[in-house]
Amino acid sequence: PMGSERTEMRKRQMSMTQETPGAAQAQHSTGNRGPNTCCFCWCCCCSCSCLTVRNQDEERARRTSHELQAEGIPNCEESPAPTLEEVNAWAQSFDKLMLTPAGRNAFREFLRTEFSEENMLFWMACEELKQESNKSVIEEKARLIYEDYISILSPKEVSLDSRVREVINRNMLEPSQHTFDDAQLQIYTLMHRDSYPRFMNSAIYKDLLQSLSEKSIEA
């Protein structure tokens, strides 16, 4: 009896190793449909919940792209290609980087790789709000900005301290072009101190600078 059990076990193991790549791939793609196994399990099941963190990062990247398309937000601002002088100026100060659409586009591309593009999107939405004069349009845009970037239920929530949140909540009683001024400044400062130094050392900036330098030499 013990020998027959071992034989059956070998048969099952052989049948598992002889699965076609397509079948294995299908099993992997549908593995999450079933209950996840415990992270402390000894098996190598692909649906193990220890993959949750990585899956959430991948899903956030896909969701961000999908939401931008669904909301009609362009992938980038329209702007001429930056010159070598402009790209060099970006290294002089964060203000010069944010001053031009080309600079914001390059920086936004970098933020997307760090899953923090919502900071730039929020800053741009606040700039757009400041240009409005119609009261009903201001109220509607302010509501959308709040839902998209301030609400704790939003996947694009930006990081703000409690003081600024209290100011926003008071301002939302009567929304104006300047409802989010304090929050916009805080996010601008966050991008300046946290993301801007990494952008200057990123491949995105260095590759662009090198490409423009080579073109300048060839010309």
Coordinates of C-alpha atoms in Angstrom, one line a residue:
P1 CA 0.0 0.0 0.0
M2 CA 2.8 2.4 0.9
G3 CA 4.5 1.7 -2.5
S4 CA 1.3 2.4 -4.4
E5 CA 0.9 5.7 -2.6
R6 CA 4.5 6.6 -3.6
T7 CA 3.8 5.7 -7.2
E8 CA 0.7 7.8 -7.2
M9 CA 2.7 10.7 -5.8
R10 CA 5.3 10.4 -8.5
K11 CA 2.6 10.3 -11.2
R12 CA 1.1 13.5 -9.9
Q13 CA 4.6 15.2 -9.7
M14 CA 5.4 14.1 -13.3
S15 CA 2.0 15.4 -14.6
M16 CA 2.7 18.7 -12.9
T17 CA 6.2 19.1 -14.4
Q18 CA 4.9 18.1 -17.8
E19 CA 2.4 21.0 -18.0
T20 CA 2.8 23.0 -21.2
P21 CA 4.0 26.6 -20.9
G22 CA 0.7 27.9 -22.0
A23 CA -1.1 25.9 -19.3
A24 CA 1.3 27.1 -16.7
Q25 CA 0.9 30.7 -17.8
A26 CA -2.9 30.3 -17.7
Q27 CA -2.7 28.9 -14.2
H28 CA -0.6 31.8 -13.1
S29 CA -2.9 34.4 -14.6
T30 CA -6.0 32.9 -12.9
G31 CA -4.2 32.0 -9.7
N32 CA -5.5 35.1 -7.9
R33 CA -9.1 34.1 -8.4
G34 CA -8.8 31.5 -5.7
P35 CA -8.1 32.1 -2.1
N36 CA -4.6 33.2 -1.4
T37 CA -2.3 30.9 0.6
C38 CA -0.7 32.0 3.7
C39 CA 2.6 34.0 3.5
F40 CA 4.1 31.6 5.9
C41 CA 3.4 28.5 3.8
W42 CA 6.3 26.4 2.6
C43 CA 4.9 26.0 -0.9
C44 CA 5.9 28.1 -3.9
C45 CA 2.3 28.8 -5.0
C46 CA 2.2 31.8 -7.3
S47 CA -1.0 33.1 -5.6
C48 CA 0.7 33.4 -2.3
S49 CA -0.3 36.6 -0.6
C50 CA 3.4 37.6 -0.1
L51 CA 3.2 39.0 -3.6
T52 CA 0.5 41.5 -2.5
V53 CA 2.9 44.5 -2.2
R54 CA 4.4 44.0 -5.7
N55 CA 1.0 43.5 -7.2
Q56 CA -0.3 46.7 -5.6
D57 CA 2.6 48.7 -7.1
E58 CA 2.0 47.3 -10.5
E59 CA -1.8 47.9 -10.2
R60 CA -1.2 51.5 -9.1
A61 CA 0.9 52.2 -12.2
R62 CA -1.8 50.7 -14.5
R63 CA -4.5 52.6 -12.6
T64 CA -2.8 55.9 -12.8
S65 CA -2.4 55.6 -16.6
H66 CA -6.0 54.5 -17.0
E67 CA -7.4 57.3 -14.9
L68 CA -5.5 59.9 -16.8
Q69 CA -7.0 58.7 -20.0
A70 CA -10.5 58.3 -18.5
E71 CA -10.5 61.8 -17.1
G72 CA -9.2 63.3 -20.4
I73 CA -6.0 64.7 -18.9
P74 CA -3.3 64.9 -21.6
N75 CA -0.2 62.8 -21.1
C76 CA 1.8 65.9 -21.3
E77 CA 1.5 69.6 -22.0
E78 CA 2.0 70.8 -25.5
S79 CA 5.4 72.4 -25.8
P80 CA 8.3 72.7 -28.3
A81 CA 11.3 70.5 -27.7
P82 CA 13.6 72.0 -25.0
T83 CA 16.9 73.5 -26.0
L84 CA 20.2 72.7 -24.5
E85 CA 20.2 76.1 -22.7
E86 CA 16.8 75.4 -21.2
V87 CA 17.8 71.9 -19.9
N88 CA 21.0 73.3 -18.4
A89 CA 18.8 76.0 -16.7
W90 CA 16.7 73.3 -15.0
A91 CA 19.8 72.3 -12.9
Q92 CA 20.1 75.9 -11.6
S93 CA 16.8 75.9 -9.7
F94 CA 13.5 74.1 -9.3
D95 CA 11.7 77.3 -10.2
K96 CA 13.3 77.4 -13.7
L97 CA 12.4 73.7 -14.2
M98 CA 8.7 74.4 -13.3
L99 CA 8.6 77.6 -15.4
T100 CA 8.4 75.9 -18.8
P101 CA 6.0 73.2 -20.1
A102 CA 9.0 71.2 -21.4
G103 CA 10.5 71.2 -17.9
R104 CA 7.2 70.2 -16.3
N105 CA 6.8 67.4 -18.8
A106 CA 10.2 65.9 -18.2
F107 CA 9.8 66.2 -14.4
R108 CA 6.3 64.7 -14.6
E109 CA 7.7 61.7 -16.6
F110 CA 10.2 61.2 -13.8
L111 CA 7.5 61.4 -11.1
R112 CA 5.5 58.8 -12.9
T113 CA 8.4 56.4 -12.5
E114 CA 8.3 57.0 -8.7
F115 CA 4.4 56.7 -8.6
S116 CA 4.1 60.3 -7.4
E117 CA 2.7 61.9 -10.5
E118 CA -0.3 63.0 -8.6
N119 CA 1.8 65.8 -7.0
M120 CA 2.4 67.4 -10.4
L121 CA -1.2 66.8 -11.5
F122 CA -2.5 68.5 -8.3
W123 CA -0.2 71.5 -8.8
M124 CA -1.3 71.9 -12.4
A125 CA -5.0 71.6 -11.4
C126 CA -4.5 74.4 -8.8
E127 CA -2.9 76.6 -11.5
E128 CA -5.8 75.9 -13.8
L129 CA -8.3 76.8 -11.0
K130 CA -6.5 80.2 -10.5
Q131 CA -7.4 81.1 -14.1
E132 CA -11.1 80.7 -13.6
S133 CA -13.5 83.6 -12.9
N134 CA -16.9 82.0 -13.2
K135 CA -18.2 81.1 -9.7
S136 CA -20.0 77.9 -10.7
V137 CA -17.0 76.7 -12.7
I138 CA -14.7 77.4 -9.7
E139 CA -17.0 75.5 -7.3
E140 CA -17.1 72.5 -9.7
K141 CA -13.4 72.4 -10.3
A142 CA -12.7 72.9 -6.6
R143 CA -14.9 69.9 -5.8
L144 CA -13.2 67.7 -8.4
I145 CA -9.7 68.7 -7.1
Y146 CA -10.9 67.9 -3.5
E147 CA -12.2 64.5 -4.6
D148 CA -9.2 63.6 -6.7
Y149 CA -6.3 64.8 -4.6
I150 CA -7.5 65.7 -1.0
S151 CA -10.0 63.0 -0.1
I152 CA -8.4 60.1 1.8
L153 CA -10.5 57.7 -0.3
S154 CA -8.8 58.8 -3.5
P155 CA -5.9 56.7 -4.9
K156 CA -4.3 60.0 -6.0
E157 CA -4.4 61.6 -2.6
V158 CA -1.5 63.9 -2.0
S159 CA 0.5 64.1 1.2
L160 CA -0.7 67.1 3.3
D161 CA -0.4 67.9 7.0
S162 CA -3.4 68.3 9.3
R163 CA -3.2 72.1 9.4
V164 CA -3.4 72.5 5.6
R165 CA -6.3 70.0 5.5
E166 CA -8.2 72.0 8.1
V167 CA -7.6 75.2 6.0
I168 CA -8.9 73.4 2.9
N169 CA -12.0 72.1 4.7
R170 CA -12.9 75.7 5.8
N171 CA -12.2 77.1 2.3
M172 CA -14.5 74.5 0.7
L173 CA -17.5 76.1 2.4
E174 CA -17.1 78.9 -0.1
P175 CA -14.6 77.7 -2.8
S176 CA -12.5 80.3 -4.6
Q177 CA -9.5 80.3 -7.0
H178 CA -7.3 80.3 -3.9
T179 CA -8.9 77.5 -2.0
F180 CA -5.9 75.2 -2.3
D181 CA -3.1 77.8 -2.2
D182 CA -1.6 76.5 1.1
A183 CA -1.8 72.9 -0.1
Q184 CA -0.3 73.8 -3.5
L185 CA 2.7 75.5 -1.8
Q186 CA 3.2 72.5 0.4
I187 CA 3.2 70.1 -2.5
Y188 CA 5.5 72.4 -4.5
T189 CA 7.9 72.4 -1.6
L190 CA 7.7 68.7 -1.3
M191 CA 8.6 68.2 -4.9
H192 CA 11.4 70.7 -4.6
R193 CA 13.0 69.1 -1.6
D194 CA 12.2 65.4 -2.2
S195 CA 11.9 64.7 -5.9
Y196 CA 13.8 67.4 -7.7
P197 CA 17.3 66.3 -6.4
R198 CA 16.6 62.7 -7.6
F199 CA 15.3 64.0 -10.9
M200 CA 18.6 65.8 -11.5
N201 CA 20.5 62.5 -11.0
S202 CA 18.0 60.4 -13.0
A203 CA 18.6 58.8 -16.3
I204 CA 15.6 60.8 -17.8
Y205 CA 17.4 64.1 -17.2
K206 CA 21.0 62.9 -18.0
D207 CA 19.9 61.2 -21.2
L208 CA 18.1 64.3 -22.4
L209 CA 21.0 66.5 -21.6
Q210 CA 23.4 64.2 -23.3
S211 CA 21.2 63.9 -26.4
L212 CA 21.0 67.7 -26.8
S213 CA 24.7 68.1 -26.1
E214 CA 25.5 65.7 -28.9
K215 CA 23.2 67.4 -31.3
S216 CA 24.8 70.8 -30.4
I217 CA 28.2 69.4 -31.2
E218 CA 27.1 67.9 -34.5
A219 CA 25.6 71.2 -35.5

